[in-house]
């Protein structure tokens, strides 16, 4: 179940606390949670100029996303050709 809706670059909070209010930093345990986090990360990543709090929030969110990808949703490339792995 998606919990965030319509994050875009104009509606993003500027402070760490308000970003946490919009999407609490918590361990990601399922695909829906990852997709929610990805939506916010994408919106933050394309900003021309982020506040220091937005940078900190994006870094923290990225760590949680990486942990999910590495431990709960690993992608095995062992049986893929190099071209398939890149895709």
mmCIF file of N, CA, C and O in Angstrom:
data_model
loop_
_atom_site.group_PDB
_atom_site.id
_atom_site.type_symbol
_atom_site.label_atom_id
_atom_site.label_comp_id
_atom_site.label_asym_id
_atom_site.label_seq_id
_atom_site.Cartn_x
_atom_site.Cartn_y
_atom_site.Cartn_z
ATOM 1 N N UNK A 1 0.837 -1.167 0.000
ATOM 2 C CA UNK A 1 0.000 0.000 0.000
ATOM 3 C C UNK A 1 0.888 1.239 0.000
ATOM 4 O O UNK A 1 1.690 1.449 0.893
ATOM 5 N N UNK A 2 0.728 2.068 -1.021
ATOM 6 C CA UNK A 2 1.517 3.285 -1.091
ATOM 7 C C UNK A 2 1.014 4.285 -0.063
ATOM 8 O O UNK A 2 -0.172 4.456 0.128
ATOM 9 N N UNK A 3 1.960 4.942 0.598
ATOM 10 C CA UNK A 3 1.578 5.903 1.631
ATOM 11 C C UNK A 3 1.861 7.340 1.239
ATOM 12 O O UNK A 3 1.302 8.248 1.817
ATOM 13 N N UNK A 4 2.707 7.553 0.262
ATOM 14 C CA UNK A 4 2.975 8.920 -0.165
ATOM 15 C C UNK A 4 2.277 9.152 -1.485
ATOM 16 O O UNK A 4 2.052 8.225 -2.258
ATOM 17 N N UNK A 5 1.913 10.374 -1.716
ATOM 18 C CA UNK A 5 1.246 10.692 -2.962
ATOM 19 C C UNK A 5 1.714 12.031 -3.472
ATOM 20 O O UNK A 5 1.798 12.997 -2.725
ATOM 21 N N UNK A 6 2.059 12.069 -4.733
ATOM 22 C CA UNK A 6 2.316 13.310 -5.415
ATOM 23 C C UNK A 6 3.460 14.173 -4.928
ATOM 24 O O UNK A 6 3.339 15.390 -4.930
ATOM 25 N N UNK A 7 4.558 13.584 -4.504
ATOM 26 C CA UNK A 7 5.700 14.416 -4.165
ATOM 27 C C UNK A 7 6.260 14.991 -5.448
ATOM 28 O O UNK A 7 6.483 14.285 -6.421
ATOM 29 N N UNK A 8 6.470 16.274 -5.450
ATOM 30 C CA UNK A 8 7.143 16.908 -6.573
ATOM 31 C C UNK A 8 8.095 17.948 -6.010
ATOM 32 O O UNK A 8 8.096 18.226 -4.818
ATOM 33 N N UNK A 9 8.868 18.528 -6.866
ATOM 34 C CA UNK A 9 9.924 19.417 -6.395
ATOM 35 C C UNK A 9 9.383 20.687 -5.750
ATOM 36 O O UNK A 9 10.071 21.309 -4.952
ATOM 37 N N UNK A 10 8.155 21.086 -6.042
ATOM 38 C CA UNK A 10 7.612 22.298 -5.441
ATOM 39 C C UNK A 10 6.927 22.041 -4.106
ATOM 40 O O UNK A 10 6.720 22.967 -3.330
ATOM 41 N N UNK A 11 6.564 20.782 -3.825
ATOM 42 C CA UNK A 11 5.852 20.499 -2.576
ATOM 43 C C UNK A 11 6.747 19.882 -1.500
ATOM 44 O O UNK A 11 6.254 19.528 -0.437
ATOM 45 N N UNK A 12 8.037 19.767 -1.770
ATOM 46 C CA UNK A 12 8.934 19.153 -0.794
ATOM 47 C C UNK A 12 9.239 20.103 0.359
ATOM 48 O O UNK A 12 9.575 21.267 0.138
ATOM 49 N N UNK A 13 9.120 19.616 1.581
ATOM 50 C CA UNK A 13 9.521 20.433 2.738
ATOM 51 C C UNK A 13 11.011 20.756 2.679
ATOM 52 O O UNK A 13 11.801 20.036 2.064
ATOM 53 N N UNK A 14 11.399 21.829 3.347
ATOM 54 C CA UNK A 14 12.798 22.254 3.328
ATOM 55 C C UNK A 14 13.576 21.833 4.566
ATOM 56 O O UNK A 14 14.804 21.892 4.564
ATOM 57 N N UNK A 15 12.891 21.432 5.633
ATOM 58 C CA UNK A 15 13.604 21.053 6.853
ATOM 59 C C UNK A 15 13.545 19.546 7.055
ATOM 60 O O UNK A 15 12.623 18.873 6.593
ATOM 61 N N UNK A 16 14.542 19.047 7.776
ATOM 62 C CA UNK A 16 14.615 17.611 8.053
ATOM 63 C C UNK A 16 13.373 17.152 8.810
ATOM 64 O O UNK A 16 12.788 16.114 8.485
ATOM 65 N N UNK A 17 12.952 17.936 9.789
ATOM 66 C CA UNK A 17 11.801 17.566 10.607
ATOM 67 C C UNK A 17 10.529 17.472 9.771
ATOM 68 O O UNK A 17 9.742 16.536 9.925
ATOM 69 N N UNK A 18 10.333 18.434 8.875
ATOM 70 C CA UNK A 18 9.128 18.414 8.041
ATOM 71 C C UNK A 18 9.187 17.290 7.009
ATOM 72 O O UNK A 18 8.166 16.705 6.666
ATOM 73 N N UNK A 19 10.379 16.990 6.520
ATOM 74 C CA UNK A 19 10.519 15.849 5.609
ATOM 75 C C UNK A 19 10.162 14.555 6.337
ATOM 76 O O UNK A 19 9.468 13.697 5.792
ATOM 77 N N UNK A 20 10.610 14.428 7.589
ATOM 78 C CA UNK A 20 10.265 13.249 8.388
ATOM 79 C C UNK A 20 8.766 13.208 8.660
ATOM 80 O O UNK A 20 8.181 12.128 8.734
ATOM 81 N N UNK A 21 8.152 14.370 8.807
ATOM 82 C CA UNK A 21 6.713 14.416 8.987
ATOM 83 C C UNK A 21 5.965 13.953 7.753
ATOM 84 O O UNK A 21 4.906 13.329 7.849
ATOM 85 N N UNK A 22 6.515 14.246 6.590
ATOM 86 C CA UNK A 22 5.899 13.817 5.333
ATOM 87 C C UNK A 22 6.149 12.338 5.056
ATOM 88 O O UNK A 22 5.290 11.635 4.525
ATOM 89 N N UNK A 23 7.329 11.868 5.420
ATOM 90 C CA UNK A 23 7.695 10.455 5.229
ATOM 91 C C UNK A 23 8.731 10.102 6.286
ATOM 92 O O UNK A 23 9.911 10.441 6.136
ATOM 93 N N UNK A 24 8.294 9.448 7.335
ATOM 94 C CA UNK A 24 9.186 9.098 8.445
ATOM 95 C C UNK A 24 10.300 8.171 7.961
ATOM 96 O O UNK A 24 10.048 7.248 7.188
ATOM 97 N N UNK A 25 11.496 8.449 8.427
ATOM 98 C CA UNK A 25 12.626 7.572 8.111
ATOM 99 C C UNK A 25 12.521 6.332 8.985
ATOM 100 O O UNK A 25 12.703 6.404 10.196
ATOM 101 N N UNK A 26 12.181 5.220 8.361
ATOM 102 C CA UNK A 26 12.037 3.941 9.050
ATOM 103 C C UNK A 26 12.637 2.858 8.158
ATOM 104 O O UNK A 26 12.747 3.039 6.952
ATOM 105 N N UNK A 27 13.002 1.724 8.734
ATOM 106 C CA UNK A 27 13.490 0.631 7.894
ATOM 107 C C UNK A 27 12.454 0.271 6.824
ATOM 108 O O UNK A 27 11.249 0.279 7.095
ATOM 109 N N UNK A 28 12.923 -0.010 5.644
ATOM 110 C CA UNK A 28 12.048 -0.387 4.534
ATOM 111 C C UNK A 28 11.923 -1.904 4.545
ATOM 112 O O UNK A 28 12.928 -2.612 4.500
ATOM 113 N N UNK A 29 10.682 -2.399 4.620
ATOM 114 C CA UNK A 29 10.473 -3.843 4.772
ATOM 115 C C UNK A 29 9.705 -4.475 3.623
ATOM 116 O O UNK A 29 9.544 -5.701 3.584
ATOM 117 N N UNK A 30 9.232 -3.667 2.669
ATOM 118 C CA UNK A 30 8.501 -4.256 1.541
ATOM 119 C C UNK A 30 8.647 -3.360 0.308
ATOM 120 O O UNK A 30 9.165 -2.250 0.382
ATOM 121 N N UNK A 31 8.175 -3.880 -0.810
ATOM 122 C CA UNK A 31 8.317 -3.168 -2.081
ATOM 123 C C UNK A 31 7.543 -1.852 -2.057
ATOM 124 O O UNK A 31 8.014 -0.835 -2.570
ATOM 125 N N UNK A 32 6.365 -1.841 -1.455
ATOM 126 C CA UNK A 32 5.574 -0.610 -1.395
ATOM 127 C C UNK A 32 6.332 0.476 -0.630
ATOM 128 O O UNK A 32 6.362 1.643 -1.060
ATOM 129 N N UNK A 33 6.947 0.123 0.469
ATOM 130 C CA UNK A 33 7.746 1.074 1.232
ATOM 131 C C UNK A 33 8.932 1.577 0.434
ATOM 132 O O UNK A 33 9.294 2.754 0.495
ATOM 133 N N UNK A 34 9.539 0.687 -0.348
ATOM 134 C CA UNK A 34 10.666 1.079 -1.190
ATOM 135 C C UNK A 34 10.201 2.052 -2.271
ATOM 136 O O UNK A 34 10.865 3.048 -2.551
ATOM 137 N N UNK A 35 9.050 1.765 -2.868
ATOM 138 C CA UNK A 35 8.532 2.645 -3.918
ATOM 139 C C UNK A 35 8.188 4.025 -3.361
ATOM 140 O O UNK A 35 8.419 5.038 -4.021
ATOM 141 N N UNK A 36 7.648 4.076 -2.153
ATOM 142 C CA UNK A 36 7.384 5.356 -1.498
ATOM 143 C C UNK A 36 8.681 6.132 -1.308
ATOM 144 O O UNK A 36 8.756 7.330 -1.604
ATOM 145 N N UNK A 37 9.690 5.444 -0.795
ATOM 146 C CA UNK A 37 10.987 6.083 -0.567
ATOM 147 C C UNK A 37 11.600 6.547 -1.888
ATOM 148 O O UNK A 37 12.167 7.646 -1.964
ATOM 149 N N UNK A 38 11.462 5.737 -2.921
ATOM 150 C CA UNK A 38 12.019 6.080 -4.230
ATOM 151 C C UNK A 38 11.364 7.336 -4.790
ATOM 152 O O UNK A 38 12.037 8.192 -5.375
ATOM 153 N N UNK A 39 10.066 7.480 -4.582
ATOM 154 C CA UNK A 39 9.351 8.661 -5.064
ATOM 155 C C UNK A 39 9.921 9.938 -4.444
ATOM 156 O O UNK A 39 10.164 10.924 -5.128
ATOM 157 N N UNK A 40 10.167 9.900 -3.163
ATOM 158 C CA UNK A 40 10.711 11.065 -2.468
ATOM 159 C C UNK A 40 12.169 11.292 -2.859
ATOM 160 O O UNK A 40 12.595 12.421 -3.114
ATOM 161 N N UNK A 41 12.938 10.206 -2.923
ATOM 162 C CA UNK A 41 14.348 10.328 -3.304
ATOM 163 C C UNK A 41 14.488 10.921 -4.698
ATOM 164 O O UNK A 41 15.343 11.787 -4.933
ATOM 165 N N UNK A 42 13.644 10.482 -5.610
ATOM 166 C CA UNK A 42 13.688 11.015 -6.979
ATOM 167 C C UNK A 42 13.382 12.507 -6.995
ATOM 168 O O UNK A 42 14.051 13.280 -7.688
ATOM 169 N N UNK A 43 12.367 12.910 -6.232
ATOM 170 C CA UNK A 43 11.997 14.327 -6.192
ATOM 171 C C UNK A 43 13.126 15.168 -5.599
ATOM 172 O O UNK A 43 13.421 16.269 -6.087
ATOM 173 N N UNK A 44 13.768 14.669 -4.557
ATOM 174 C CA UNK A 44 14.885 15.396 -3.949
ATOM 175 C C UNK A 44 16.103 15.421 -4.859
ATOM 176 O O UNK A 44 16.817 16.426 -4.929
ATOM 177 N N UNK A 45 16.349 14.317 -5.538
ATOM 178 C CA UNK A 45 17.566 14.201 -6.347
ATOM 179 C C UNK A 45 17.594 15.184 -7.513
ATOM 180 O O UNK A 45 18.673 15.604 -7.929
ATOM 181 N N UNK A 46 16.452 15.563 -8.033
ATOM 182 C CA UNK A 46 16.432 16.440 -9.213
ATOM 183 C C UNK A 46 16.352 17.922 -8.873
ATOM 184 O O UNK A 46 16.327 18.753 -9.776
ATOM 185 N N UNK A 47 16.325 18.242 -7.586
ATOM 186 C CA UNK A 47 16.296 19.659 -7.218
ATOM 187 C C UNK A 47 17.581 20.352 -7.667
ATOM 188 O O UNK A 47 18.677 19.806 -7.518
ATOM 189 N N UNK A 48 17.445 21.538 -8.197
ATOM 190 C CA UNK A 48 18.622 22.305 -8.603
ATOM 191 C C UNK A 48 19.465 22.709 -7.401
ATOM 192 O O UNK A 48 20.687 22.758 -7.466
ATOM 193 N N UNK A 49 18.800 23.014 -6.303
ATOM 194 C CA UNK A 49 19.492 23.442 -5.089
ATOM 195 C C UNK A 49 18.741 22.883 -3.882
ATOM 196 O O UNK A 49 17.577 23.215 -3.672
ATOM 197 N N UNK A 50 19.413 21.993 -3.131
ATOM 198 C CA UNK A 50 18.811 21.420 -1.922
ATOM 199 C C UNK A 50 19.317 22.158 -0.692
ATOM 200 O O UNK A 50 20.441 22.628 -0.660
ATOM 201 N N UNK A 51 18.466 22.179 0.328
ATOM 202 C CA UNK A 51 18.897 22.714 1.621
ATOM 203 C C UNK A 51 19.799 21.678 2.283
ATOM 204 O O UNK A 51 19.761 20.485 1.916
ATOM 205 N N UNK A 52 20.598 22.080 3.262
ATOM 206 C CA UNK A 52 21.404 21.079 3.988
ATOM 207 C C UNK A 52 20.528 19.991 4.620
ATOM 208 O O UNK A 52 20.913 18.824 4.642
ATOM 209 N N UNK A 53 19.357 20.362 5.115
ATOM 210 C CA UNK A 53 18.451 19.366 5.694
ATOM 211 C C UNK A 53 17.944 18.392 4.634
ATOM 212 O O UNK A 53 17.816 17.193 4.895
ATOM 213 N N UNK A 54 17.657 18.890 3.455
ATOM 214 C CA UNK A 54 17.226 17.995 2.373
ATOM 215 C C UNK A 54 18.349 17.050 1.979
ATOM 216 O O UNK A 54 18.110 15.870 1.706
ATOM 217 N N UNK A 55 19.586 17.547 1.961
ATOM 218 C CA UNK A 55 20.742 16.680 1.683
ATOM 219 C C UNK A 55 20.855 15.578 2.734
ATOM 220 O O UNK A 55 21.061 14.407 2.395
ATOM 221 N N UNK A 56 20.738 15.964 4.006
ATOM 222 C CA UNK A 56 20.839 14.971 5.084
ATOM 223 C C UNK A 56 19.724 13.941 4.997
ATOM 224 O O UNK A 56 19.958 12.744 5.178
ATOM 225 N N UNK A 57 18.518 14.391 4.715
ATOM 226 C CA UNK A 57 17.376 13.480 4.618
ATOM 227 C C UNK A 57 17.577 12.515 3.437
ATOM 228 O O UNK A 57 17.368 11.312 3.565
ATOM 229 N N UNK A 58 17.988 13.053 2.294
ATOM 230 C CA UNK A 58 18.217 12.212 1.119
ATOM 231 C C UNK A 58 19.299 11.174 1.388
ATOM 232 O O UNK A 58 19.161 10.011 1.017
ATOM 233 N N UNK A 59 20.368 11.568 2.064
ATOM 234 C CA UNK A 59 21.441 10.624 2.411
ATOM 235 C C UNK A 59 20.911 9.525 3.328
ATOM 236 O O UNK A 59 21.178 8.340 3.124
ATOM 237 N N UNK A 60 20.140 9.912 4.341
ATOM 238 C CA UNK A 60 19.580 8.933 5.279
ATOM 239 C C UNK A 60 18.618 7.985 4.569
ATOM 240 O O UNK A 60 18.649 6.768 4.782
ATOM 241 N N UNK A 61 17.765 8.536 3.718
ATOM 242 C CA UNK A 61 16.812 7.715 2.976
ATOM 243 C C UNK A 61 17.545 6.759 2.034
ATOM 244 O O UNK A 61 17.173 5.582 1.908
ATOM 245 N N UNK A 62 18.612 7.235 1.420
ATOM 246 C CA UNK A 62 19.402 6.392 0.511
ATOM 247 C C UNK A 62 20.020 5.204 1.231
ATOM 248 O O UNK A 62 20.061 4.092 0.687
ATOM 249 N N UNK A 63 20.488 5.421 2.459
ATOM 250 C CA UNK A 63 21.060 4.324 3.252
ATOM 251 C C UNK A 63 19.989 3.258 3.523
ATOM 252 O O UNK A 63 20.247 2.059 3.390
ATOM 253 N N UNK A 64 18.796 3.693 3.883
ATOM 254 C CA UNK A 64 17.706 2.736 4.128
ATOM 255 C C UNK A 64 17.333 1.984 2.852
ATOM 256 O O UNK A 64 17.066 0.782 2.884
ATOM 257 N N UNK A 65 17.317 2.684 1.730
ATOM 258 C CA UNK A 65 16.989 2.042 0.450
ATOM 259 C C UNK A 65 18.061 1.027 0.060
ATOM 260 O O UNK A 65 17.742 -0.072 -0.399
ATOM 261 N N UNK A 66 19.321 1.389 0.239
ATOM 262 C CA UNK A 66 20.416 0.465 -0.073
ATOM 263 C C UNK A 66 20.339 -0.784 0.798
ATOM 264 O O UNK A 66 20.548 -1.904 0.312
ATOM 265 N N UNK A 67 20.037 -0.610 2.065
ATOM 266 C CA UNK A 67 19.918 -1.749 2.966
ATOM 267 C C UNK A 67 18.805 -2.684 2.499
ATOM 268 O O UNK A 67 18.975 -3.907 2.484
ATOM 269 N N UNK A 68 17.676 -2.134 2.106
ATOM 270 C CA UNK A 68 16.571 -2.951 1.602
ATOM 271 C C UNK A 68 17.009 -3.720 0.357
ATOM 272 O O UNK A 68 16.778 -4.922 0.251
ATOM 273 N N UNK A 69 17.636 -3.023 -0.572
ATOM 274 C CA UNK A 69 18.064 -3.673 -1.814
ATOM 275 C C UNK A 69 19.073 -4.785 -1.556
ATOM 276 O O UNK A 69 19.015 -5.836 -2.197
ATOM 277 N N UNK A 70 19.983 -4.563 -0.639
ATOM 278 C CA UNK A 70 21.037 -5.543 -0.380
ATOM 279 C C UNK A 70 20.558 -6.739 0.430
ATOM 280 O O UNK A 70 21.034 -7.861 0.225
ATOM 281 N N UNK A 71 19.656 -6.531 1.363
ATOM 282 C CA UNK A 71 19.279 -7.610 2.271
ATOM 283 C C UNK A 71 17.924 -8.236 1.992
ATOM 284 O O UNK A 71 17.758 -9.434 2.156
ATOM 285 N N UNK A 72 16.957 -7.439 1.578
ATOM 286 C CA UNK A 72 15.603 -7.972 1.417
ATOM 287 C C UNK A 72 15.184 -8.150 -0.037
ATOM 288 O O UNK A 72 14.211 -8.850 -0.305
ATOM 289 N N UNK A 73 15.884 -7.536 -0.943
ATOM 290 C CA UNK A 73 15.532 -7.667 -2.355
ATOM 291 C C UNK A 73 16.788 -7.743 -3.211
ATOM 292 O O UNK A 73 16.959 -6.971 -4.148
ATOM 293 N N UNK A 74 17.689 -8.680 -2.881
ATOM 294 C CA UNK A 74 18.926 -8.755 -3.664
ATOM 295 C C UNK A 74 18.659 -9.192 -5.105
ATOM 296 O O UNK A 74 17.741 -9.954 -5.371
ATOM 297 N N UNK A 75 19.459 -8.673 -6.003
ATOM 298 C CA UNK A 75 19.365 -9.038 -7.408
ATOM 299 C C UNK A 75 20.569 -9.903 -7.734
ATOM 300 O O UNK A 75 21.710 -9.466 -7.593
ATOM 301 N N UNK A 76 20.312 -11.132 -8.152
ATOM 302 C CA UNK A 76 21.400 -12.024 -8.510
ATOM 303 C C UNK A 76 21.696 -11.893 -10.000
ATOM 304 O O UNK A 76 20.815 -12.063 -10.842
ATOM 305 N N UNK A 77 22.936 -11.590 -10.308
ATOM 306 C CA UNK A 77 23.361 -11.454 -11.698
ATOM 307 C C UNK A 77 24.225 -12.630 -12.128
ATOM 308 O O UNK A 77 24.822 -12.596 -13.202
ATOM 309 N N UNK A 78 24.278 -13.672 -11.311
ATOM 310 C CA UNK A 78 25.169 -14.797 -11.571
ATOM 311 C C UNK A 78 24.900 -15.478 -12.906
ATOM 312 O O UNK A 78 25.826 -15.915 -13.581
ATOM 313 N N UNK A 79 23.645 -15.588 -13.283
ATOM 314 C CA UNK A 79 23.307 -16.316 -14.501
ATOM 315 C C UNK A 79 22.998 -15.396 -15.670
ATOM 316 O O UNK A 79 22.497 -15.847 -16.695
ATOM 317 N N UNK A 80 23.302 -14.112 -15.538
ATOM 318 C CA UNK A 80 23.032 -13.166 -16.594
ATOM 319 C C UNK A 80 24.291 -12.879 -17.409
ATOM 320 O O UNK A 80 25.394 -12.930 -16.885
ATOM 321 N N UNK A 81 24.073 -12.581 -18.673
ATOM 322 C CA UNK A 81 25.196 -12.130 -19.503
ATOM 323 C C UNK A 81 25.531 -10.702 -19.048
ATOM 324 O O UNK A 81 24.709 -10.032 -18.399
ATOM 325 N N UNK A 82 26.709 -10.221 -19.393
ATOM 326 C CA UNK A 82 27.047 -8.848 -19.000
ATOM 327 C C UNK A 82 26.039 -7.809 -19.500
ATOM 328 O O UNK A 82 25.684 -6.886 -18.762
ATOM 329 N N UNK A 83 25.535 -7.974 -20.705
ATOM 330 C CA UNK A 83 24.544 -7.032 -21.252
ATOM 331 C C UNK A 83 23.238 -7.114 -20.475
ATOM 332 O O UNK A 83 22.642 -6.087 -20.123
ATOM 333 N N UNK A 84 22.784 -8.319 -20.124
ATOM 334 C CA UNK A 84 21.559 -8.479 -19.343
ATOM 335 C C UNK A 84 21.720 -7.859 -17.954
ATOM 336 O O UNK A 84 20.783 -7.258 -17.433
ATOM 337 N N UNK A 85 22.889 -8.015 -17.367
ATOM 338 C CA UNK A 85 23.135 -7.442 -16.061
ATOM 339 C C UNK A 85 23.063 -5.918 -16.084
ATOM 340 O O UNK A 85 22.540 -5.293 -15.158
ATOM 341 N N UNK A 86 23.551 -5.299 -17.136
ATOM 342 C CA UNK A 86 23.496 -3.846 -17.264
ATOM 343 C C UNK A 86 22.067 -3.348 -17.447
ATOM 344 O O UNK A 86 21.709 -2.273 -16.977
ATOM 345 N N UNK A 87 21.268 -4.142 -18.133
ATOM 346 C CA UNK A 87 19.867 -3.741 -18.344
ATOM 347 C C UNK A 87 19.143 -3.770 -17.032
ATOM 348 O O UNK A 87 18.295 -3.012 -16.701
#
